[in-house]
XYZ file of C-alpha atoms in Angstrom:
669
model
C 0.000 0.000 0.000
C 2.806 2.413 0.905
C 4.606 1.659 -2.354
C 1.422 2.419 -4.338
C 0.922 5.679 -2.468
C 4.536 6.674 -3.122
C 4.142 6.030 -6.850
C 0.912 8.038 -6.972
C 2.573 10.976 -5.225
C 5.558 10.848 -7.586
C 3.353 10.751 -10.682
C 0.480 13.065 -9.790
C 1.638 15.448 -7.059
C 2.738 18.943 -8.121
C 6.363 19.957 -7.732
C 7.331 19.960 -4.043
C 3.746 19.167 -3.102
C 1.539 16.395 -1.769
C -1.747 14.837 -2.829
C -4.907 15.692 -0.919
C -6.231 12.710 1.085
C -9.581 12.645 -0.746
C -7.796 12.769 -4.118
C -5.513 9.933 -3.043
C -8.535 7.848 -2.051
C -10.151 8.496 -5.435
C -7.005 7.427 -7.313
C -6.706 4.262 -5.229
C -10.352 3.523 -5.989
C -9.631 3.684 -9.733
C -6.630 1.360 -9.308
C -8.690 -1.228 -7.423
C -11.710 -0.969 -9.719
C -9.794 -1.506 -12.960
C -6.791 -3.497 -11.637
C -4.220 -1.198 -13.208
C -0.845 0.120 -12.058
C -0.202 3.760 -11.046
C 1.926 4.210 -14.176
C -0.909 3.022 -16.427
C -3.309 5.324 -14.593
C -0.930 8.212 -15.257
C -0.946 7.361 -18.974
C -4.747 7.361 -18.960
C -4.776 10.739 -17.208
C -2.406 12.188 -19.824
C -4.593 10.887 -22.654
C -7.753 12.187 -20.978
C -6.134 15.592 -20.386
C -5.172 15.905 -24.057
C -8.627 14.755 -25.179
C -10.319 17.399 -23.015
C -8.193 20.181 -24.471
C -5.515 20.134 -21.769
C -6.279 19.879 -18.040
C -3.528 21.288 -15.861
C -4.733 20.428 -12.357
C -5.785 17.028 -11.080
C -8.319 17.392 -8.274
C -11.145 15.284 -6.904
C -13.624 16.459 -9.550
C -11.313 15.799 -12.498
C -10.327 12.450 -10.963
C -13.985 11.448 -10.846
C -14.440 12.604 -14.437
C -11.409 10.495 -15.378
C -12.922 7.527 -13.562
C -16.169 7.912 -15.484
C -14.287 8.284 -18.780
C -12.348 5.057 -18.162
C -15.619 3.281 -17.345
C -17.290 4.679 -20.488
C -14.426 3.468 -22.673
C -14.608 0.018 -21.083
C -18.374 -0.157 -21.655
C -18.037 0.927 -25.293
C -15.429 -1.758 -25.893
C -17.672 -4.352 -24.245
C -20.682 -3.311 -26.318
C -18.559 -3.403 -29.460
C -17.441 -6.954 -28.713
C -21.004 -8.052 -28.053
C -22.227 -6.419 -31.261
C -19.549 -8.164 -33.309
C -20.350 -11.468 -31.645
C -24.060 -10.989 -32.413
C -23.266 -10.255 -36.053
C -21.359 -13.523 -36.295
C -24.118 -15.574 -34.625
C -26.963 -14.009 -36.598
C -30.102 -12.459 -35.149
C -32.856 -14.635 -33.789
C -36.397 -13.865 -32.690
C -36.995 -10.865 -30.479
C -37.643 -11.796 -26.822
C -41.086 -11.093 -25.456
C -41.728 -7.770 -23.743
C -38.607 -6.317 -25.394
C -38.962 -2.938 -27.085
C -36.925 -2.144 -30.157
C -33.812 -0.241 -29.165
C -33.882 -1.213 -25.453
C -32.671 -4.033 -23.248
C -34.951 -6.785 -21.943
C -35.418 -5.525 -18.371
C -34.759 -1.806 -19.005
C -31.601 -1.888 -16.880
C -29.054 -0.517 -19.381
C -30.416 3.074 -19.323
C -30.273 3.404 -23.095
C -26.756 1.948 -23.498
C -27.720 -0.770 -25.966
C -27.661 -1.226 -29.697
C -30.697 0.017 -31.632
C -29.992 -2.084 -34.705
C -33.168 -3.111 -36.551
C -34.410 -6.685 -36.103
C -35.127 -8.485 -39.389
C -38.820 -8.906 -40.024
C -38.312 -12.634 -40.413
C -37.750 -12.831 -36.654
C -40.918 -10.871 -35.747
C -44.350 -12.436 -35.203
C -47.380 -11.370 -37.224
C -49.041 -9.535 -34.291
C -45.876 -7.620 -33.561
C -45.509 -6.717 -37.232
C -49.073 -5.404 -37.450
C -48.677 -3.377 -34.247
C -45.414 -1.881 -35.543
C -47.110 -0.707 -38.743
C -49.554 1.453 -36.743
C -47.007 2.848 -34.264
C -46.135 6.542 -34.425
C -42.628 6.914 -35.900
C -40.044 8.239 -33.478
C -38.576 11.640 -34.278
C -35.011 11.864 -35.523
C -34.065 13.887 -32.483
C -35.124 11.080 -30.147
C -33.272 8.324 -31.976
C -30.001 7.321 -30.430
C -26.995 6.145 -32.397
C -26.252 2.434 -32.241
C -23.409 2.906 -29.760
C -24.163 6.296 -28.288
C -23.852 7.139 -24.610
C -26.848 7.994 -22.416
C -28.432 11.432 -22.701
C -26.925 12.521 -19.388
C -23.418 11.651 -20.598
C -23.917 13.554 -23.853
C -25.115 16.648 -21.989
C -22.153 16.460 -19.602
C -19.745 16.106 -22.514
C -21.297 19.073 -24.289
C -20.904 21.166 -21.152
C -17.238 20.237 -20.878
C -16.582 21.013 -24.532
C -17.765 24.598 -24.113
C -14.859 26.979 -24.629
C -14.015 29.579 -22.004
C -13.510 33.124 -23.385
C -9.883 34.156 -23.154
C -10.700 37.369 -21.290
C -12.592 35.305 -18.679
C -9.633 33.057 -17.923
C -8.529 32.538 -14.346
C -5.047 32.252 -12.856
C -3.449 34.335 -15.613
C 0.234 34.794 -14.826
C 0.276 31.952 -12.292
C 3.612 30.126 -12.136
C 2.946 26.420 -12.679
C 6.504 25.168 -12.207
C 9.775 26.752 -11.181
C 13.357 25.632 -11.473
C 16.020 27.255 -9.273
C 13.475 29.265 -7.317
C 16.271 30.531 -5.071
C 17.323 32.830 -7.919
C 15.413 36.107 -7.877
C 13.354 37.415 -10.786
C 14.977 40.651 -11.965
C 12.980 43.852 -12.118
C 12.264 45.084 -15.666
C 14.516 47.942 -16.802
C 13.151 51.472 -16.693
C 13.585 51.754 -20.463
C 14.376 49.186 -23.167
C 18.044 48.486 -23.803
C 19.712 50.563 -26.473
C 21.176 47.531 -28.258
C 20.677 43.747 -28.272
C 22.303 41.916 -25.366
C 22.294 38.588 -27.187
C 24.763 37.639 -29.874
C 23.005 35.013 -31.962
C 24.866 32.341 -33.886
C 23.522 29.251 -35.667
C 25.291 25.997 -34.787
C 23.352 24.260 -37.562
C 24.059 24.506 -41.288
C 20.738 26.091 -42.247
C 21.406 25.921 -45.999
C 21.262 22.106 -45.993
C 17.580 22.183 -45.013
C 16.579 23.638 -48.396
C 16.358 20.163 -49.928
C 13.608 19.068 -52.277
C 10.814 17.457 -50.243
C 8.724 14.493 -51.386
C 11.644 13.069 -53.375
C 12.676 10.291 -51.000
C 14.453 7.223 -52.412
C 14.485 3.854 -50.678
C 18.199 3.406 -51.305
C 19.012 6.726 -49.644
C 16.764 5.905 -46.688
C 18.406 2.543 -46.064
C 21.864 4.099 -46.217
C 20.930 6.730 -43.634
C 19.512 4.100 -41.266
C 22.568 1.851 -41.716
C 25.036 4.687 -41.234
C 23.453 5.553 -37.916
C 24.043 2.008 -36.602
C 27.621 1.916 -37.894
C 28.422 5.327 -36.400
C 27.189 4.238 -32.977
C 29.228 1.044 -33.252
C 32.394 3.152 -33.535
C 31.314 5.336 -30.618
C 30.553 2.327 -28.396
C 33.842 0.666 -29.297
C 35.835 3.765 -28.391
C 33.931 4.427 -25.162
C 34.071 0.862 -23.804
C 37.562 0.199 -25.256
C 36.514 -2.974 -27.097
C 38.470 -4.877 -29.705
C 37.094 -5.497 -33.178
C 36.805 -9.188 -32.335
C 34.330 -8.410 -29.517
C 31.635 -7.441 -32.012
C 29.576 -9.908 -34.009
C 26.351 -10.604 -35.864
C 23.468 -11.165 -33.452
C 21.527 -13.081 -36.127
C 24.273 -15.719 -36.607
C 24.100 -18.872 -34.497
C 27.039 -19.106 -32.109
C 27.697 -20.071 -28.490
C 30.332 -17.341 -28.128
C 29.388 -14.161 -26.328
C 29.518 -11.086 -28.546
C 28.610 -7.399 -28.490
C 25.870 -6.555 -30.967
C 24.940 -3.012 -32.017
C 21.643 -2.470 -33.799
C 18.256 -0.786 -33.890
C 15.259 -1.767 -31.763
C 12.280 -2.716 -33.930
C 9.009 -4.624 -33.702
C 8.256 -7.909 -35.453
C 4.810 -6.561 -36.379
C 3.849 -3.530 -38.428
C 0.852 -2.731 -36.223
C 0.411 -2.226 -32.528
C 2.667 -1.041 -29.738
C 6.099 -2.475 -29.006
C 5.811 -5.282 -26.434
C 8.397 -7.517 -24.718
C 7.380 -10.377 -26.987
C 7.703 -8.381 -30.214
C 11.132 -6.751 -29.651
C 13.714 -7.573 -32.321
C 17.196 -6.233 -33.007
C 17.775 -4.937 -36.520
C 21.367 -5.066 -37.733
C 23.022 -2.980 -40.419
C 23.992 -4.449 -43.761
C 27.677 -4.221 -42.860
C 27.469 -5.934 -39.464
C 24.592 -8.380 -39.953
C 23.319 -8.235 -43.533
C 20.354 -6.175 -42.303
C 18.779 -9.200 -40.578
C 16.449 -9.042 -37.585
C 16.644 -11.340 -34.586
C 14.209 -11.610 -31.620
C 15.602 -10.629 -28.220
C 15.301 -12.601 -24.986
C 15.642 -10.145 -22.097
C 15.195 -12.436 -19.078
C 18.823 -11.943 -18.048
C 18.720 -8.155 -17.630
C 17.252 -6.441 -14.536
C 15.424 -3.730 -16.527
C 15.121 -2.113 -19.928
C 13.404 0.831 -21.594
C 13.211 0.550 -25.383
C 11.427 2.270 -28.234
C 11.399 1.591 -32.013
C 14.391 3.186 -33.696
C 16.593 3.215 -30.590
C 20.234 2.325 -31.237
C 21.486 -0.079 -28.557
C 24.604 -2.092 -27.745
C 24.059 -5.493 -26.110
C 26.249 -8.290 -24.859
C 24.914 -11.803 -25.294
C 24.828 -14.912 -27.463
C 22.658 -16.702 -30.024
C 23.118 -20.381 -29.224
C 19.880 -21.593 -30.809
C 19.911 -19.434 -33.924
C 16.316 -18.402 -33.164
C 16.853 -15.551 -30.693
C 19.613 -13.454 -29.127
C 19.878 -13.921 -25.350
C 20.917 -10.615 -23.776
C 23.117 -10.733 -20.694
C 23.980 -7.014 -20.496
C 22.810 -3.765 -22.048
C 25.847 -1.537 -22.511
C 25.679 2.101 -21.559
C 25.508 4.470 -24.502
C 28.207 7.174 -24.319
C 27.095 10.786 -24.089
C 28.399 13.805 -25.916
C 30.574 16.133 -23.818
C 29.063 19.227 -22.260
C 29.492 22.620 -23.872
C 32.434 24.791 -22.755
C 33.843 28.171 -23.828
C 37.176 29.977 -23.502
C 37.568 32.536 -20.737
C 37.596 35.388 -23.261
C 34.161 34.393 -24.639
C 32.646 34.206 -21.167
C 33.989 37.635 -20.256
C 32.653 39.077 -23.512
C 29.204 37.622 -22.734
C 29.218 39.174 -19.257
C 30.232 42.548 -20.715
C 27.449 42.382 -23.309
C 24.899 41.736 -20.552
C 25.878 44.972 -18.734
C 23.865 48.038 -19.609
C 26.015 50.004 -22.033
C 29.008 47.784 -21.334
C 29.877 49.734 -18.167
C 32.137 47.548 -15.994
C 30.901 49.250 -12.821
C 27.309 48.183 -13.494
C 26.425 44.582 -12.558
C 25.308 42.381 -15.406
C 21.531 41.948 -15.511
C 20.175 38.439 -16.224
C 18.975 37.722 -19.729
C 15.195 37.523 -20.069
C 14.187 34.817 -22.581
C 10.549 33.876 -23.286
C 9.760 30.554 -24.986
C 6.378 29.526 -26.371
C 4.865 27.025 -28.771
C 1.771 27.022 -30.973
C -1.119 26.805 -31.436
C -1.522 30.499 -30.604
C -5.316 30.661 -30.629
C -8.213 28.465 -29.494
C -10.071 26.220 -31.915
C -13.240 28.355 -31.975
C -11.673 31.611 -33.227
C -8.742 33.205 -35.023
C -8.352 36.184 -32.660
C -4.871 35.092 -31.480
C -5.535 36.600 -28.045
C -2.925 34.361 -26.325
C -0.289 35.595 -28.795
C -1.191 39.237 -28.087
C -0.966 38.585 -24.335
C 2.456 36.964 -24.771
C 3.753 39.886 -26.845
C 2.466 42.294 -24.201
C 4.424 40.416 -21.542
C 7.573 40.530 -23.690
C 7.040 44.279 -24.053
C 6.340 44.938 -20.365
C 9.354 42.915 -19.175
C 11.713 44.131 -21.966
C 12.544 40.576 -23.004
C 15.928 40.029 -24.625
C 14.706 37.115 -26.742
C 11.342 35.680 -27.744
C 11.336 32.147 -29.141
C 8.135 31.324 -31.060
C 7.723 27.704 -32.143
C 5.044 26.797 -34.679
C 2.418 26.031 -35.699
C 1.328 29.631 -36.324
C -1.513 29.076 -38.791
C -2.320 25.497 -37.863
C -3.618 23.236 -40.649
C -5.454 21.294 -37.919
C -7.364 24.386 -36.805
C -11.016 23.803 -37.801
C -11.487 27.339 -39.176
C -8.265 27.216 -41.197
C -9.190 23.763 -42.512
C -12.667 25.006 -43.488
C -11.320 28.194 -45.105
C -13.234 30.514 -42.758
C -10.896 33.509 -42.797
C -11.764 36.429 -40.481
C -11.700 40.101 -41.422
C -8.080 41.202 -41.891
C -6.676 44.597 -40.793
C -7.490 47.338 -43.347
C -3.805 48.293 -43.586
C -3.162 45.108 -45.586
C -5.522 46.197 -48.363
C -6.699 42.615 -48.869
C -10.228 41.331 -48.377
C -10.848 38.054 -46.589
C -12.360 36.499 -49.705
C -9.204 37.083 -51.769
C -6.630 36.575 -48.999
C -3.939 33.905 -49.199
C -2.450 32.175 -46.159
C 0.535 34.524 -46.448
C -1.865 37.487 -46.202
C -3.516 35.959 -43.145
C -0.100 35.448 -41.523
C 0.919 39.039 -42.263
C -2.305 40.429 -40.854
C -2.726 38.266 -37.748
C 0.864 37.450 -36.732
C 3.403 39.704 -38.468
C 1.664 42.986 -37.551
C 1.639 42.276 -33.769
C 5.303 41.223 -33.929
C 6.161 44.428 -35.769
C 4.523 46.482 -33.015
C 6.584 44.590 -30.412
C 9.892 45.189 -32.207
C 9.070 48.894 -32.506
C 8.433 49.097 -28.757
C 11.478 46.961 -27.816
C 14.118 47.477 -30.550
C 16.728 45.392 -28.685
C 14.630 42.211 -28.684
C 15.588 39.151 -30.745
C 12.588 37.207 -32.079
C 13.177 33.644 -33.277
C 10.586 31.839 -35.395
C 10.760 28.054 -35.618
C 8.356 26.506 -38.191
C 6.207 23.407 -37.780
C 5.029 20.727 -40.194
C 1.503 21.876 -39.306
C 2.078 25.426 -40.592
C -0.283 26.337 -43.443
C 2.162 28.969 -44.762
C 5.119 26.581 -44.959
C 5.737 25.119 -48.401
C 8.430 22.785 -47.039
C 6.198 20.299 -45.222
C 8.789 17.552 -44.606
C 10.822 17.216 -41.402
C 13.682 18.211 -41.012
C 12.134 21.444 -42.180
C 13.410 24.526 -43.979
C 12.880 28.112 -42.832
C 9.788 30.248 -43.378
C 9.892 32.794 -46.207
C 10.724 36.133 -44.589
C 9.898 38.328 -47.603
C 6.427 36.848 -48.163
C 5.509 37.215 -44.487
C 6.728 40.831 -43.956
C 8.648 40.045 -40.782
C 10.833 42.750 -39.193
C 14.629 42.647 -39.182
C 14.722 41.672 -35.486
C 13.189 38.316 -36.464
C 15.567 35.419 -37.053
C 13.935 32.748 -39.221
C 15.471 29.357 -38.413
C 14.953 25.736 -39.358
C 13.154 22.957 -37.520
C 15.153 21.634 -35.675
C 17.954 24.067 -34.904
C 20.817 24.626 -32.446
C 21.597 28.263 -31.617
C 24.216 30.009 -29.505
C 22.845 32.746 -27.260
C 26.113 34.470 -26.352
C 28.103 31.571 -24.907
C 25.417 28.917 -24.218
C 23.662 26.623 -26.708
C 19.890 26.194 -27.052
C 18.519 23.293 -29.123
C 14.932 23.690 -30.362
C 12.507 21.435 -32.210
C 8.777 22.064 -32.650
C 8.163 18.363 -33.383
C 6.319 16.678 -30.503
C 8.718 13.774 -30.031
C 7.947 13.362 -26.314
C 4.306 12.409 -26.902
C 5.242 9.798 -29.497
C 8.077 8.379 -27.381
C 5.770 8.018 -24.402
C 3.254 6.123 -26.501
C 5.731 3.808 -28.217
C 8.078 3.126 -25.289
C 8.298 -0.396 -23.869
C 9.520 -0.642 -20.256
C 10.319 -3.844 -18.386
C 11.836 -4.920 -15.075
C 12.622 -2.724 -12.081
C 13.930 0.539 -13.458
C 16.614 2.335 -11.439
C 15.550 5.429 -9.533
C 16.938 7.876 -12.101
C 14.736 6.334 -14.820
C 11.447 6.194 -12.911
C 10.554 9.799 -13.723
C 8.860 9.454 -17.100
C 9.675 12.975 -18.325
C 13.340 12.644 -17.367
C 13.457 9.200 -19.004
C 11.968 10.459 -22.269
C 14.409 13.389 -22.302
C 17.295 11.025 -21.605
C 16.403 9.067 -24.742
C 17.000 12.172 -26.870
C 20.306 12.928 -25.154
C 21.626 9.357 -25.357
C 20.542 8.946 -28.979
C 22.016 12.347 -29.947
C 19.007 13.120 -32.088
C 15.925 15.369 -32.076
C 13.677 12.542 -33.357
C 15.213 9.086 -32.713
C 11.872 7.255 -33.051
C 11.525 5.100 -36.181
C 9.019 4.384 -37.529
C 7.032 7.298 -36.099
C 3.619 6.904 -34.517
C 0.874 6.478 -37.084
C -1.467 9.416 -37.630
C -4.430 7.406 -36.355
C -2.814 7.153 -32.911
C -2.032 10.870 -32.567
C -4.453 13.350 -30.911
C -7.337 13.982 -33.283
C -7.897 17.543 -34.560
C -11.096 19.355 -33.690
C -13.794 18.860 -36.331
C -15.386 22.025 -37.688
C -18.844 22.650 -36.252
C -20.266 23.483 -39.681
C -21.852 20.055 -40.048
C -25.357 19.491 -41.376
C -27.642 18.035 -38.733
C -28.130 14.331 -39.163
C -24.873 13.875 -41.086
C -21.726 12.340 -39.687
C -18.842 14.862 -39.464
C -15.932 14.231 -41.770
C -13.249 12.228 -40.000
C -9.862 13.956 -39.954
C -6.491 12.722 -38.756
C -3.468 14.496 -37.352
C -0.808 15.831 -39.707
C 1.823 13.503 -38.260
C 5.600 13.988 -38.166
C 6.129 14.004 -41.990
C 9.632 12.499 -41.741
C 11.975 12.577 -44.718
C 14.177 9.614 -43.795
C 16.921 10.414 -46.279
C 17.642 13.722 -44.484
C 17.287 12.599 -40.859
C 21.014 13.163 -40.378
C 20.235 16.896 -40.288
C 18.540 16.319 -36.926
C 21.561 14.692 -35.273
C 23.566 16.314 -32.490
C 27.253 16.881 -33.155
C 30.295 17.555 -30.988
C 28.600 18.694 -27.725
C 25.335 18.487 -25.818
C 23.199 21.626 -25.766
C 22.888 23.596 -22.545
C 19.120 23.949 -23.023
C 16.767 21.621 -24.900
C 13.353 23.063 -25.757
C 10.866 20.331 -26.685
C 7.270 21.611 -26.789
C 4.789 18.800 -26.258
C 1.126 18.060 -25.601
C 2.277 16.298 -22.422
C 2.262 18.082 -19.084
C 4.726 20.974 -18.845
C 7.986 20.197 -17.060
C 11.503 21.461 -16.350
C 14.212 18.852 -15.794
C 17.985 18.650 -15.661
C 18.982 15.437 -17.417
C 22.650 14.529 -17.930
C 23.639 18.176 -17.547
C 21.022 19.418 -20.057
C 18.240 21.750 -18.962
C 15.128 20.304 -20.675
C 12.052 22.532 -20.910
C 8.571 21.675 -22.141
C 6.686 24.990 -21.941
C 3.427 23.462 -23.147
C 1.314 25.108 -25.843
C 0.337 28.767 -25.585
C -3.271 27.940 -26.409
C -5.166 24.728 -25.923
C -8.164 23.644 -27.928
C -10.689 25.198 -25.577
C -8.709 27.493 -23.334
C -5.447 29.279 -22.556
C -2.165 27.424 -22.186
C 1.283 28.268 -20.855
C 4.750 29.466 -21.827
C 8.266 29.362 -20.411
C 10.340 32.269 -19.121
C 14.051 31.908 -18.491
C 16.358 34.247 -16.581
C 20.020 33.522 -17.263
C 22.682 35.108 -15.059
C 26.060 36.083 -16.438
C 28.887 33.515 -16.259
C 31.347 33.973 -13.417
C 35.045 33.609 -14.211
C 37.406 33.258 -11.245
C 41.047 34.292 -11.123
C 42.038 30.621 -11.083
C 40.126 30.032 -14.315
C 41.941 32.957 -15.914
C 45.316 31.579 -14.870
C 44.581 28.077 -16.143
C 43.293 29.367 -19.491
C 41.254 26.210 -20.141
C 37.700 26.224 -21.568
C 35.126 26.458 -18.791
C 31.960 24.367 -18.739
C 28.818 26.493 -19.029
C 26.801 24.685 -16.322
C 23.803 26.793 -17.258
C 21.460 24.817 -15.005
C 23.221 26.366 -11.996
C 22.728 30.012 -13.013
C 19.367 29.975 -14.807
C 15.902 30.288 -13.338
C 13.049 28.850 -15.436
C 9.326 29.385 -14.837
C 6.375 27.808 -16.627
C 3.635 30.445 -16.515
C -0.053 30.421 -17.453
C -0.799 32.927 -20.178
C-alpha cells in the first residue's frame, strides 16, 4: 500500500507538493476498480487531459471525471465486442416484452444497440402493431453505440470553450526551477542595443532540400550509417576490440557485443516484450532481424528506432539472449574559452559599463497553437507579446504552428476580417496574407516598442504557410511574411548560440510519441522512474531530435477538432493528425554533433515540465493555447557567467553549467 501511495505521489503530485487525502482515495479507488498500475493510470490521465483540451490540475472532480471516462471506454469496448459477436451468430427472434432499441429488463439506461431486427424474426401480431405505431422523431433516436443522454449533456458542457478574457489564474507560475534565484525587475527603459549575440550551430542551408523526393536506397543508407556510427562510438567508449563485435543473427555459443536498432516484429500495434527484435546494419549483420530474450537483464526501456549495444549470445539461432545492455556514451558538455565568457558578461551589462552589474537575460519561450479552436483572434499571442514588451525581453522564441492546418477554421477556409492596412479582403486573402495580418503585424509592433529584442521563429510541419512540409524542415519565407529585421527565421530543428550557451529547439512533438511507443520492463533504477526525465534522456543518449523510427501512425495521434459546420443528421468528416512528416533520407540533419546543448526546448502536448537530465536543462513549456482554453509558456532568466582568477590563470575552456545560473518558470498565459 505504501509503495502504491509513493508512486501516486511521484506521478500526480505537483512539484514539491503532496496529494490531498480525498484525491488519493479516489485514485486508489480507480486502481482497485480496474486493476491497473499507477503508471498506467498516469498514462490514462495524460490521454484524458489531451482529449479534453488540456487539463492542468488534477483534483477530486477531475479524478472522478477520469474515472467515469475510463468506465465509459470500457463499456463501449464491451458493447462493441457483443455487437460483433451478435453479427457472427446471426439475429434470432426478439424476446417477449422487449422494445426495439432497449434491453430486456430496461436496466441498461439506453446503453444498448438500436440495430433493426429483421422482419423474419418478428411475429405477425408484432408486425401489425409496428405498422400502426407513431414513428419516433429523428431527435429522439439514439446512435447504435451512443452514450446515455446525461453523458452527452455532460460532454457538451465540458466542450464549451471559455472566453480568453474570462480566464482565471493568468500569470500563475505552474513550475519553477532554481526558485532561489530572484526574478529581476524590468529595466526602466528598453536596452539601447541587443544583449544577445546570436549564432547558428546548424548549417541552415542544408535544409533547403527538395521534399517528397525520398528514395528507398538513400533511406536505407541513412539508417545503416546511424548504426555503424554508434558502433564506432561504443567501441571507443568501452575500449573494445574489433573481435568483440559480431552478428546477433548468426548462431554461435560465443558471447559477442551486438549493435543495432530496436524494432518490432509486427507492423501494427505497440512495441511489447514479446515483439522486440534487433535490426542489424547491412555491414554488421546483412540487415537481418533477430528476436531478443531479455530475461537476463534487470530492466530495460526501449522504443522503435533506438540504437542499442548489447552483450549476449545466439546459441539456438532463433533468438539473441541478452546478458547485459551496454551504456551508450554521451556527448561532452558545452564549454567556452575565458575570453568568450567575459565578452558575454560585458554584453549583458547596460552600455558595457564595468561598474554596473550584469543583468540576467530575459528569454521567453512559447509554442503554438496560438489561438483556441473556436476563433482566429490570437488573443494568447497578443498577451504573450504584451508580456515581452512589459518585461523588456531580450529574446522571444516562437515555435510553430502559427496558422495550424489542424485548426477547424483554417481547414474550413473561414478567414476572419483582416486589418485594413493590408488592403486585402478576406475572400481574396492567401495564407501569407492571413499570416501578415494576424501574426506579423503584432510582432512588428513589439519590435518597434522593444528594438533590442531578438525574435526567433521556428516553423512546424503543421504550418499552413510553410511550403516545405517535410521534417527536417526549412525556414519560413521572410519576404512573403513581412517580418521585421529583429526576427531570425530558423529551421526545424535548430541549435543556436545565445552568447556563450547553446539552445537546441525542435517544434516536433517527439515526447508524446516516445511516451506512446516506449516499452519498459523490469525494475527501473531510480533515475529512470521519472517518465519525463526518461523520455528526455532518450534524446540525449541517442544524440538526435527525433530518434523514433518508424514514427507513430497518424491514427494514434491526438485527433484535430472537427469544424462545427456540419449538417444536422450527417456524420462529421473524419480527420487525422498531420503527423511527423519524416523525410528519412535527411534525418542526419537532426543529429547532435560535438557537444550536448545547454538547453533543450521540446514543446509537447504532455504536461509541462523542467528537468535537468545529464547536464542538459530540458524545458517543455506546453502550448500557448489549448483547444478550448489558454495554455502556458516558459520564461528563463540567465545570469552572467562567473570567471574566477584561477580560471583565468589556467586558461582552459570552462563548462557552461547553465542549469546552476538559470531560473526557469512555466507560466499560465
